[in-house]
Tab-separated table of C-alpha atoms and ligand atoms in Angstrom:
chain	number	residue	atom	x	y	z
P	237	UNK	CA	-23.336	-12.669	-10.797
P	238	UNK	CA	-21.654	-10.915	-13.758
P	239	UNK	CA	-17.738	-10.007	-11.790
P	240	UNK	CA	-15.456	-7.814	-13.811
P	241	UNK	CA	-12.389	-8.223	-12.205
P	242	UNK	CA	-10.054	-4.945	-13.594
P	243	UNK	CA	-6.213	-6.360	-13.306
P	244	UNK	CA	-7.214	-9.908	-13.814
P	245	UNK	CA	-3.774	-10.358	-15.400
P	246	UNK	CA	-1.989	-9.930	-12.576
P	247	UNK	CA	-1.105	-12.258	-9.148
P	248	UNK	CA	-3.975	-11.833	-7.613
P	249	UNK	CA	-5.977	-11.171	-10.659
P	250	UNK	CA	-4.989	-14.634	-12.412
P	251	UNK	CA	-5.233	-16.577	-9.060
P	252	UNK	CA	-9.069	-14.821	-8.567
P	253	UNK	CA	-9.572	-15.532	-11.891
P	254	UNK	CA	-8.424	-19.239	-11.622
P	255	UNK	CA	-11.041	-19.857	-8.256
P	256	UNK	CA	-14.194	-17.591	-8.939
P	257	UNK	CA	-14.430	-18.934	-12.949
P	258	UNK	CA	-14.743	-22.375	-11.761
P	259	UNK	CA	-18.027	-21.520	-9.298
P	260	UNK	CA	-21.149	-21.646	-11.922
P	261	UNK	CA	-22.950	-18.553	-9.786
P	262	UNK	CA	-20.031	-15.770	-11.264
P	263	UNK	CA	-19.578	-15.443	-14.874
P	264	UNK	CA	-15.877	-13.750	-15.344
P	265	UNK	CA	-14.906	-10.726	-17.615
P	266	UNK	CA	-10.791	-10.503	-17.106
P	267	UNK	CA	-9.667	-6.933	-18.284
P	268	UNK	CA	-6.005	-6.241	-18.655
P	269	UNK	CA	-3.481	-5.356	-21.061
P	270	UNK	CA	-1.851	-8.888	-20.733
P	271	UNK	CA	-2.790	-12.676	-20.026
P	272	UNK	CA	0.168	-14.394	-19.601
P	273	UNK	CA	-0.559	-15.504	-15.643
P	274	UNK	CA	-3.651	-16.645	-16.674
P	275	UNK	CA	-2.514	-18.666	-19.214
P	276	UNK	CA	0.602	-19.698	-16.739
P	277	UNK	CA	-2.240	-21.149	-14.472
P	278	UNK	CA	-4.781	-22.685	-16.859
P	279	UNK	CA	-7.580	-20.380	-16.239
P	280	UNK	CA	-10.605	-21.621	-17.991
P	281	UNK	CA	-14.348	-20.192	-18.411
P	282	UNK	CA	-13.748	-16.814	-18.257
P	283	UNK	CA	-14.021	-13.923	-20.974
P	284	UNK	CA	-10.436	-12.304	-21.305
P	285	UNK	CA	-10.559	-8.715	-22.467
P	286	UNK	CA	-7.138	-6.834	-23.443
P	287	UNK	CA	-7.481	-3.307	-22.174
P	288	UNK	CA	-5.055	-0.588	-21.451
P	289	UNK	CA	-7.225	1.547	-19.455
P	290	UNK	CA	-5.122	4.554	-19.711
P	291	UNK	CA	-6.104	4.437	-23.125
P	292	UNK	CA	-8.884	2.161	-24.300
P	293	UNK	CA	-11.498	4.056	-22.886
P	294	UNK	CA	-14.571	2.901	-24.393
P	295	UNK	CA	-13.522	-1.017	-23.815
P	296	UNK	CA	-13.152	0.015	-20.215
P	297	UNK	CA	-16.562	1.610	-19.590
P	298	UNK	CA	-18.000	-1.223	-21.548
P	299	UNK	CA	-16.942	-3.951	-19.311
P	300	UNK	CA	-18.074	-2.010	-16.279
P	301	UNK	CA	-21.592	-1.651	-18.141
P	302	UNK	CA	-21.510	-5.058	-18.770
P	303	UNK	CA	-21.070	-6.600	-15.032
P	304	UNK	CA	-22.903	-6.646	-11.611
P	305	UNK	CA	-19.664	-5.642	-9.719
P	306	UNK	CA	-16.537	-4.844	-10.314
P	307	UNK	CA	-12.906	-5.920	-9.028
P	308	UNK	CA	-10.745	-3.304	-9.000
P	309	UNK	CA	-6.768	-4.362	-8.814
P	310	UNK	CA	-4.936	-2.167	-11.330
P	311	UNK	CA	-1.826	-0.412	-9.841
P	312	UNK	CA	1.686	-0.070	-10.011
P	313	UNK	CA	2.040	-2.713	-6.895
P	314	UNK	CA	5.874	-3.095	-6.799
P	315	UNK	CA	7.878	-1.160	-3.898
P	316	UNK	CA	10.977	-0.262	-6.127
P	317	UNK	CA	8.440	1.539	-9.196
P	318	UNK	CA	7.625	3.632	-6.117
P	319	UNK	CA	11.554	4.693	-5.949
P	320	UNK	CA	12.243	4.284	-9.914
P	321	UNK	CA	8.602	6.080	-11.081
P	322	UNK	CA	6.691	7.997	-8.893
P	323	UNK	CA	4.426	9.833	-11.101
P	324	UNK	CA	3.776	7.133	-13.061
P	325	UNK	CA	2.219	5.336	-9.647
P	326	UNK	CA	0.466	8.047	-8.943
P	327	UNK	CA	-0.757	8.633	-12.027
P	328	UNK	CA	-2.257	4.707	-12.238
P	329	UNK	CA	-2.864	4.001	-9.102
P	330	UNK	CA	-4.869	7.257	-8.307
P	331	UNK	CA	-5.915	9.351	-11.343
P	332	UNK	CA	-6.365	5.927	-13.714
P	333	UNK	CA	-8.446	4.381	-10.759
P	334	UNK	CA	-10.800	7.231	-9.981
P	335	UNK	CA	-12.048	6.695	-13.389
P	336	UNK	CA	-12.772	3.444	-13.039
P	337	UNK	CA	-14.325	4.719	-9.591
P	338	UNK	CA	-16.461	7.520	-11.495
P	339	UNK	CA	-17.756	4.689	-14.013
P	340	UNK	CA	-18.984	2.521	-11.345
P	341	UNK	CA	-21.009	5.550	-10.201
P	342	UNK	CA	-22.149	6.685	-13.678
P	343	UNK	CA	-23.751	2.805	-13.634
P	344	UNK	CA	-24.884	1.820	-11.080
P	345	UNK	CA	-22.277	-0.625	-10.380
P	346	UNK	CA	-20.869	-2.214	-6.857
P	347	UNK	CA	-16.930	-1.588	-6.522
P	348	UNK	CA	-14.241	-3.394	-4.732
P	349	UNK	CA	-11.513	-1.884	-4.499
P	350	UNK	CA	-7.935	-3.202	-3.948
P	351	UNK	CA	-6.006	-1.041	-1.581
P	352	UNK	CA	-3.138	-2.068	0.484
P	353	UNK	CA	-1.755	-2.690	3.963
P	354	UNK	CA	0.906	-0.219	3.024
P	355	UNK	CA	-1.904	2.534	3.826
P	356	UNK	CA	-0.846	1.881	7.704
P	357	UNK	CA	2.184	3.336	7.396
P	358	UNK	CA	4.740	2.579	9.955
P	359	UNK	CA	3.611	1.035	13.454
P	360	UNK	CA	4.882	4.555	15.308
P	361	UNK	CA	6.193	2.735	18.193
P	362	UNK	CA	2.182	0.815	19.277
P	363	UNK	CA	2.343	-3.169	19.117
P	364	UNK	CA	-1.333	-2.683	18.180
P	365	UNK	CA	-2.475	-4.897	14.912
P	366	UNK	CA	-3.740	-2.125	12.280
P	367	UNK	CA	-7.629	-1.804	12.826
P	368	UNK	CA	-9.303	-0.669	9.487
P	369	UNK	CA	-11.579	1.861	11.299
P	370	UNK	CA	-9.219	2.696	14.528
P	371	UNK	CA	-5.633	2.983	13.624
P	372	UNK	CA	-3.528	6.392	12.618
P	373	UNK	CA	-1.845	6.140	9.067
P	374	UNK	CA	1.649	7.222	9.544
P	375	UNK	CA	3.669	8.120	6.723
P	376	UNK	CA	7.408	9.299	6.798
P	377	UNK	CA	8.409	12.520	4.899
P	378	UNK	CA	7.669	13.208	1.450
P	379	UNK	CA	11.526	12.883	0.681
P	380	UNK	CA	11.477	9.371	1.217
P	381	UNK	CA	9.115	9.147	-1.600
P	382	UNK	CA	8.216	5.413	-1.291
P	383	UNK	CA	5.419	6.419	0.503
P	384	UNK	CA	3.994	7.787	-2.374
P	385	UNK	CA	2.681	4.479	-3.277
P	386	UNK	CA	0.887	4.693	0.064
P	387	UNK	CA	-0.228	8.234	0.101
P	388	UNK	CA	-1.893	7.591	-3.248
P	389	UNK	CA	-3.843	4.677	-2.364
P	390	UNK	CA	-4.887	6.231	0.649
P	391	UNK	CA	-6.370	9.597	-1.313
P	392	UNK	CA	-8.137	6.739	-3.176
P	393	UNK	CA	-9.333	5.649	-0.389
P	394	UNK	CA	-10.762	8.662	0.539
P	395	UNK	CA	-12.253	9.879	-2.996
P	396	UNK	CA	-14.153	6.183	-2.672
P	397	UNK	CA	-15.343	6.603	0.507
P	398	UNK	CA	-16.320	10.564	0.166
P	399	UNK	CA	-18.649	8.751	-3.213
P	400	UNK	CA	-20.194	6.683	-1.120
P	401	UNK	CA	-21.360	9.430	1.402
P	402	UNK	CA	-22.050	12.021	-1.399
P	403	UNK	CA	-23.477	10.329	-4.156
P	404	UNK	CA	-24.301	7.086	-2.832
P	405	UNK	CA	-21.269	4.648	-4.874
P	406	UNK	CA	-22.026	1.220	-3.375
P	407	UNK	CA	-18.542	0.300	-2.476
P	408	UNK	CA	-15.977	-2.403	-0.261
P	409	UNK	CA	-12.392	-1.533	0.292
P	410	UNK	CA	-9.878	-4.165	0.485
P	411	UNK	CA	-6.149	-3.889	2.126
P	412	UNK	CA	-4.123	-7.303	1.155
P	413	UNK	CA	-1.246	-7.653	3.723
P	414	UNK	CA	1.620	-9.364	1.736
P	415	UNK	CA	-0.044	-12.478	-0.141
P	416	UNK	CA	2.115	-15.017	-1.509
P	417	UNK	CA	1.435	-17.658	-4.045
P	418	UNK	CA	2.136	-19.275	-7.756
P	419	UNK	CA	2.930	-15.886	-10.462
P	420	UNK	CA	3.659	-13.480	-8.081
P	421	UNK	CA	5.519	-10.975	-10.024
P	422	UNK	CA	8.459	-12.598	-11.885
P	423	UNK	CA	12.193	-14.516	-11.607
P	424	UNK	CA	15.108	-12.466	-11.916
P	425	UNK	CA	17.582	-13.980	-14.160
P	426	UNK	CA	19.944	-10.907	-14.096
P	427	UNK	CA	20.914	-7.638	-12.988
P	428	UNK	CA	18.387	-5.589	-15.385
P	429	UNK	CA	15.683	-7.497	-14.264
P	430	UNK	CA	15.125	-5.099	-11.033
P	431	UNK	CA	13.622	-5.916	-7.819
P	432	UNK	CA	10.367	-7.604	-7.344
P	433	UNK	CA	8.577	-7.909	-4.375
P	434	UNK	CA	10.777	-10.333	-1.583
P	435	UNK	CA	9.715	-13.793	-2.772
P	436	UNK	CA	11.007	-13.646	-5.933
P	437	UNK	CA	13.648	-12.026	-5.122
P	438	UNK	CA	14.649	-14.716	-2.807
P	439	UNK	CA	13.130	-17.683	-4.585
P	440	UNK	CA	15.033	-16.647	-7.908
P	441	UNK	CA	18.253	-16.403	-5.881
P	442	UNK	CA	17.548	-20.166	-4.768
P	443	UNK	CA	16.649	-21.289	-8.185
P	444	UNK	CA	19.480	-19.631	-9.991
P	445	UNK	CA	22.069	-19.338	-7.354
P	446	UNK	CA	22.162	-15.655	-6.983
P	447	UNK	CA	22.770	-13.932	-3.477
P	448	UNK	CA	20.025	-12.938	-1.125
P	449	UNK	CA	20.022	-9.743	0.005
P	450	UNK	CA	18.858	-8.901	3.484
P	451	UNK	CA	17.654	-4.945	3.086
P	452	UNK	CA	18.907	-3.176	6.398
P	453	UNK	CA	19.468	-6.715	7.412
P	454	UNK	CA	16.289	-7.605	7.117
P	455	UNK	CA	15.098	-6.748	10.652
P	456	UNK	CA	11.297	-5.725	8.999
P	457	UNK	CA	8.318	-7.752	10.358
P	458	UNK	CA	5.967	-8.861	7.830
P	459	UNK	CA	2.682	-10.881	7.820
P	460	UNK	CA	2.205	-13.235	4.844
P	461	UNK	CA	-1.105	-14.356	3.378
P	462	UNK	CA	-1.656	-17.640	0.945
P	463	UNK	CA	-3.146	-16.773	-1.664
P	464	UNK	CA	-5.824	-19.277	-1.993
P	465	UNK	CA	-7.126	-18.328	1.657
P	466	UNK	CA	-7.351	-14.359	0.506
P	467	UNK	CA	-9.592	-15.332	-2.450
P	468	UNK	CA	-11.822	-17.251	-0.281
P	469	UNK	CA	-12.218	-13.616	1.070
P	470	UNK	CA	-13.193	-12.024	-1.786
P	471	UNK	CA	-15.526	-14.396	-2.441
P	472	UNK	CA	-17.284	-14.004	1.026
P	473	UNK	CA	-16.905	-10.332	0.042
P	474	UNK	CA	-18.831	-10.756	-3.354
P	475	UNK	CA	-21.528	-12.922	-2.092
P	476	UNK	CA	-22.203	-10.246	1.227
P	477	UNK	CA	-23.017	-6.931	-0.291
P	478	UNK	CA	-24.522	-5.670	2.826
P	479	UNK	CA	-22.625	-6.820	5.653
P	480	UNK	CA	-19.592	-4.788	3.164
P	481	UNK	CA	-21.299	-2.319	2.126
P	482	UNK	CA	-19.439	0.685	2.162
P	483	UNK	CA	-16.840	-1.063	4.628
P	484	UNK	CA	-12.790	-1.351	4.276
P	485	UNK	CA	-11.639	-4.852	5.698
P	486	UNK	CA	-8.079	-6.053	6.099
P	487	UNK	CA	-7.305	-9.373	4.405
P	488	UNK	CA	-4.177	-10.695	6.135
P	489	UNK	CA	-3.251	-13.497	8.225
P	490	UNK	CA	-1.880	-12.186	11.853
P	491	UNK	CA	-0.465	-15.677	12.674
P	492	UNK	CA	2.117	-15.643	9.906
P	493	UNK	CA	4.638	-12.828	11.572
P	494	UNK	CA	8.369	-13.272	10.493
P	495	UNK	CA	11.021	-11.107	10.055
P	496	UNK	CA	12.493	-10.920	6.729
P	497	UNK	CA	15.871	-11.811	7.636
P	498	UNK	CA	13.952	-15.160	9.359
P	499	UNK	CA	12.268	-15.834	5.784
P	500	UNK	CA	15.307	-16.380	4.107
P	501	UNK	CA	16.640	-18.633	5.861
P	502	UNK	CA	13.272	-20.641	6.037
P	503	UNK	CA	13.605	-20.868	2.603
P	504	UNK	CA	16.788	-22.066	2.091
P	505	UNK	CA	16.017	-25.307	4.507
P	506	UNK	CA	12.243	-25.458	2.286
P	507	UNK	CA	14.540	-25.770	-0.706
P	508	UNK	CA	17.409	-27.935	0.768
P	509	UNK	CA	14.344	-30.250	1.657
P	510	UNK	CA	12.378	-30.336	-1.489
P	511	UNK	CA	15.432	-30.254	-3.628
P	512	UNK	CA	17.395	-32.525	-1.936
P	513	UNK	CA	20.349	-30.564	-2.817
P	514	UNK	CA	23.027	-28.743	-1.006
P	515	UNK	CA	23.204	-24.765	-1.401
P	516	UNK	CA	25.508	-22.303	-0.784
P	517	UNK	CA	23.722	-18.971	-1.550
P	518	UNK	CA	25.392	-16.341	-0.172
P	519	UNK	CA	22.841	-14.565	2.242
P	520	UNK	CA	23.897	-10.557	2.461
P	521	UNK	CA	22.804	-7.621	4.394
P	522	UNK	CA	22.814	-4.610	2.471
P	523	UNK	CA	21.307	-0.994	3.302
P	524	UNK	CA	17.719	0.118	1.503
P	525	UNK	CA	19.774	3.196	-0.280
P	526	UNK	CA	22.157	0.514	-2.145
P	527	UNK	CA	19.006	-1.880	-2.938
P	528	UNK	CA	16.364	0.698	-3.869
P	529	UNK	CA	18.331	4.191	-4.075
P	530	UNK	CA	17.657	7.256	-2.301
P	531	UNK	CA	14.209	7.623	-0.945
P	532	UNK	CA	13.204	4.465	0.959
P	533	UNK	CA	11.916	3.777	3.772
P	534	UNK	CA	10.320	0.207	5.424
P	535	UNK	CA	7.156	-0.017	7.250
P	536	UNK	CA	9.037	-1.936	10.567
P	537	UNK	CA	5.607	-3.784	11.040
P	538	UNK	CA	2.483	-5.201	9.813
P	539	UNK	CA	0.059	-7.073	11.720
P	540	UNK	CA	-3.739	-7.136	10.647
P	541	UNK	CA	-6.656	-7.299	13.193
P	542	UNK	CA	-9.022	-9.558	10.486
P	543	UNK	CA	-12.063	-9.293	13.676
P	544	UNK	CA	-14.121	-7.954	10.927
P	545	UNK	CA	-13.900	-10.477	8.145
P	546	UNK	CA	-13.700	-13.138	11.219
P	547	UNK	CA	-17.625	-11.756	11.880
P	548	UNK	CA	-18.255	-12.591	7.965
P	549	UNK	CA	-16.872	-16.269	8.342
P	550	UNK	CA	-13.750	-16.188	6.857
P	551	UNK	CA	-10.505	-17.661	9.236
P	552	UNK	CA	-6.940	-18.400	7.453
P	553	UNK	CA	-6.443	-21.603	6.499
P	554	UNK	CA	-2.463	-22.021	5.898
P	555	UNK	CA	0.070	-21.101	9.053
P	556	UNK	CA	3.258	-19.587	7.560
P	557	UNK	CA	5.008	-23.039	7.124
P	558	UNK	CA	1.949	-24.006	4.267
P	559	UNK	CA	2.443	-20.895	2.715
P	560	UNK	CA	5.903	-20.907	1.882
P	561	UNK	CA	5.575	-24.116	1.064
P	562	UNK	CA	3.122	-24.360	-1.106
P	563	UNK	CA	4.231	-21.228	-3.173
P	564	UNK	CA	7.419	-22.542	-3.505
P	565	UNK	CA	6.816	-26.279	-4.837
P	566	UNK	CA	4.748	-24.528	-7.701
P	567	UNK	CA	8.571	-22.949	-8.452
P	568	UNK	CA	10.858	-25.328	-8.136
P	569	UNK	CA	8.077	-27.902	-9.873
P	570	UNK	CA	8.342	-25.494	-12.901
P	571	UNK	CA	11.664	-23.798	-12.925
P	572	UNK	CA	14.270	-26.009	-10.939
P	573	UNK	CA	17.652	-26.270	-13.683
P	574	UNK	CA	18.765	-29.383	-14.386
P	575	UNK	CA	21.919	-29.946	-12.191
P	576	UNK	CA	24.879	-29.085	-13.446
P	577	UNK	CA	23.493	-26.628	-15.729
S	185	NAD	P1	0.159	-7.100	-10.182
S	185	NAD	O1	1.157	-6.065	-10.600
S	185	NAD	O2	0.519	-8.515	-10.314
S	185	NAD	O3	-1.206	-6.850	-10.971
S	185	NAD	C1	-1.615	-5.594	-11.460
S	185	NAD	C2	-2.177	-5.812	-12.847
S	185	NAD	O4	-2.626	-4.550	-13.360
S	185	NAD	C3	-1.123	-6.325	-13.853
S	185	NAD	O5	-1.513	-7.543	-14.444
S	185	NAD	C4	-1.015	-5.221	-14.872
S	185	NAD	O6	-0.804	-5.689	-16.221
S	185	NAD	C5	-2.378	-4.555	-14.743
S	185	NAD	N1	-2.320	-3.194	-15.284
S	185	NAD	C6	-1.388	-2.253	-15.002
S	185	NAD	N2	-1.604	-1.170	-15.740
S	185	NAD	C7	-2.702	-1.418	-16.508
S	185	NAD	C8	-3.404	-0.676	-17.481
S	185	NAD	N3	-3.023	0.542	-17.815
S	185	NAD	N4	-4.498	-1.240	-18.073
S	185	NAD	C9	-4.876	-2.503	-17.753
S	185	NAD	N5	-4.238	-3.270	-16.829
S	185	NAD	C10	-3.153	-2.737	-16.217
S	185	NAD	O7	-0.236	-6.756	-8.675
S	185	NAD	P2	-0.977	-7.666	-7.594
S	185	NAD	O8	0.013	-8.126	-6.605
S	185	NAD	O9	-1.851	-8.645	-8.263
S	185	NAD	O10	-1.872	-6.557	-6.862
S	185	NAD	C11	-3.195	-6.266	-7.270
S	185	NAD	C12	-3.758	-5.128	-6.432
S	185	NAD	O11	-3.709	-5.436	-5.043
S	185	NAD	C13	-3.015	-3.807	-6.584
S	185	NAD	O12	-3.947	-2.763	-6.489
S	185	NAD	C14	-2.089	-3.774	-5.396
S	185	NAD	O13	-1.756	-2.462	-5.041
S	185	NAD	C15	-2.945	-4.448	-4.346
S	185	NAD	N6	-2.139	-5.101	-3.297
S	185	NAD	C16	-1.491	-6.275	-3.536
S	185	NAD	C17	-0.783	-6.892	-2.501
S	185	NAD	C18	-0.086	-8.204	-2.639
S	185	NAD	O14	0.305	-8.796	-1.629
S	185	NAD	N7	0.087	-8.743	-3.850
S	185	NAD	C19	-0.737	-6.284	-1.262
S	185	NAD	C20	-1.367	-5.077	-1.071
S	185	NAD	C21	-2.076	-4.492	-2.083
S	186	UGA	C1	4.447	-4.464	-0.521
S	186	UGA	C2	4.093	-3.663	-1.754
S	186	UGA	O1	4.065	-2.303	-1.467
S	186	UGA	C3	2.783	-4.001	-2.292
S	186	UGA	O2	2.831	-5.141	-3.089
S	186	UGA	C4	1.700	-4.165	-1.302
S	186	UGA	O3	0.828	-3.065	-1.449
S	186	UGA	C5	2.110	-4.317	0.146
S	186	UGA	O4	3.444	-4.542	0.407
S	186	UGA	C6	1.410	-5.514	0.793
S	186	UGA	O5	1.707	-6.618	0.375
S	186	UGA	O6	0.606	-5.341	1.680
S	186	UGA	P1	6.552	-4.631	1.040
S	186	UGA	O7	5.893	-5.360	2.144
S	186	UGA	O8	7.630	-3.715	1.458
S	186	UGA	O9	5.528	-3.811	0.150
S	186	UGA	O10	7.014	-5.719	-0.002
S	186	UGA	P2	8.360	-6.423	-0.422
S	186	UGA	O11	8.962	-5.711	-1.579
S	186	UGA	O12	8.012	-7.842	-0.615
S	186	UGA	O13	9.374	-6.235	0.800
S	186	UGA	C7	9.169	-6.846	2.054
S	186	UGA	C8	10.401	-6.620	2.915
S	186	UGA	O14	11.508	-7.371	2.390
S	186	UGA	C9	10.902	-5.179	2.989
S	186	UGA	O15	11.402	-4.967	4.286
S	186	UGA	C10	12.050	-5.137	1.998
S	186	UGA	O16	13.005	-4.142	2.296
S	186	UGA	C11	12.640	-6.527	2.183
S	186	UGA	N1	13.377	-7.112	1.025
S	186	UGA	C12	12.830	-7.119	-0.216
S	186	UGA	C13	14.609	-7.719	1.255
S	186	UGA	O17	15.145	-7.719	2.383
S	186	UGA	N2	15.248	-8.324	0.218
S	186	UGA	C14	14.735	-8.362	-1.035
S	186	UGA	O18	15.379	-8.937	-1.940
S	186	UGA	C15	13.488	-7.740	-1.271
């Protein structure tokens, strides 16, 4: 099976990238305007294409050509862009990505497309897990633009699905609750560096002594996925056309709650432990306006239902415990300063 997987280059692309090319039934085309993750983790046997889609038009509709089915994980994925540049998320992770929709159509092609749990909203008060084909999607006002990020992935959402009844696009959707893992976005070193999604955020303030700060103090419930079990998804995903066909299935693991403020402190004893050293990081609550600026708001909850990918085969592997863990040795194994320094 010929995958082009659109993105490769980022977490989830390199980490795809790094499983699927080492399984001789896919050969792997990885499009994206930069390698450097899958270099980070030795990814071998694959064909790397540099592409800016916004631009490179012809490269783009080439590699869809050239493949059986095609991984779509381009966006802006990174909750303070959706404060700092809202057009430009819209721009990618709608207008960019309904191209790449309308070329699967124009050929024939299968499409996956990467979504996000963020499409749920907020829980509005239920204690429900988020049901692909059940649950509202409830977004705050449009003045709290983060939920632009949400609201545009959700009109893709829509545009996919409306192919598939009008003009017959053979499709799957995919919503990723929080995965973790090795490259997920990047260490800040300093101030400029911005805000990255909460593990690095918290793993760079453990590796270079920096405070961790606990937004609204950190009272949100998340769910977090390993990596390494969510590609074993996808892959059930690739190899079961029909039993997805034209289906959207949450890939999260519902045994992994925690609470953000919980998190941190699980890492600092995970790092204590591994380390061996003492820490004193200071751990600070601070309000989402002083983090992110004006126009945030948290989803309070996130908890899949997985019943339908649980049908397909596919069960969790690594409680909440593995998956810090396991993210965070491939850290301090690379990155821990000498002490002293
Ligand atoms: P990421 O930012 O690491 O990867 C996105 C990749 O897209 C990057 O490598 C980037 O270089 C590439 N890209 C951006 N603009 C491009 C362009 N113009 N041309 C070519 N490539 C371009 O994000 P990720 O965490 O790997 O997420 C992948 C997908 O999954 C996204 O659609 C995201 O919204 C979705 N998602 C991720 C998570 C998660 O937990 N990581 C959760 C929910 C949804
Ligand atoms: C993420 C992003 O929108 C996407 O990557 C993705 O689509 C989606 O969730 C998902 O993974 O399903 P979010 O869960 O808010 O959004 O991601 P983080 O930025 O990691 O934030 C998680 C929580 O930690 C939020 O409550 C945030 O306010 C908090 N946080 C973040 C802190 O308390 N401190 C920090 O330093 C960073």
């Amino acid at each position: 099976m010929k995958v082009a997987i659109l993105g490769a280059g980022g977490f989830i692309g390199a980490n795809t990238v790094k499983l699927l090319s080492t399984i001789p039934s896919y050969q792997i085309t990885a499009l994206d305007i930069t390698d450097e993750k899958l270099s980070a983790l030795n990814c071998r046997d694959f064909t790397y294409v540099k592409c800016d889609i916004r631009s490179d038009h012809k490269l783009l509709e080439q590699t869809v050509e050239s493949a059986d089915v095609v991984l779509d994980l381009i966006a802006h994925a990174n909750p303070s862009l959706y404060i700092a540049k809202p057009l430009d998320v819209v721009q990618l992770n709608l207008f960019e990505n309904l191209k790449i929709v309308e070329l699967c159509l124009a050929h024939g092609k299968r499409l996956i497309q990467f979504s996000s749990s963020e499409v749920y909203g907020m829980t509005g008060g239920s204690d429900k897990p988020f049901k692909e084909d059940e649950t509202k999607l409830t977004l705050g006002p449009v003045a709290r633009h983060r939920w632009i990020y949400s609201c545009a992935k959700q009109l893709l959402e829509r545009m996919v699905h409306a192919y598939g009844l009008s003009e017959g696009l053979r499709y799957t959707i995919v919503r990723p609750f929080n995965f973790f893992g090795p490259e997920i976005d990047y260490l800040v070193t300093d101030e400029r560096d911005g805000n990255p999604r909460v593990f690095s955020h918290f793993m760079s303030a453990l590796l270079f002594n920096r405070p961790m700060y606990l937004v609204d103090g950190g009272r949100s419930l998340r769910t977090f996925t390993y990596i390494g079990d969510a590609v074993e998804a996808f892959r059930l995903i690739l190899d079961n056309e029909e039993a997805c066909a034209q289906q959207i299935l949450n890939v999260g693991n519902p045994a992994n709650e925690i609470s953000i403020r919980d998190l941190a402190y699980m890492m600092v004893e995970i790092y204590c432990e591994y380390t061996g050293r003492d820490l004193d990081v200071p751990i600070i609550e601070i309000s989402a306006e002083a983090f992110y600026g004006p126009g945030y708001e948290d989803c309070d909850r996130r908890l899949p239902d997985i019943a339908k990918l649980a049908d397909l085969g596919w069960q969790p592997r690594y409680d909440l415990t593995d998956t810090v863990r396991h993210t965070m040795r491939y850290y301090i194994e690379r990155y821990l300063p000498e002490e002293g320094s």
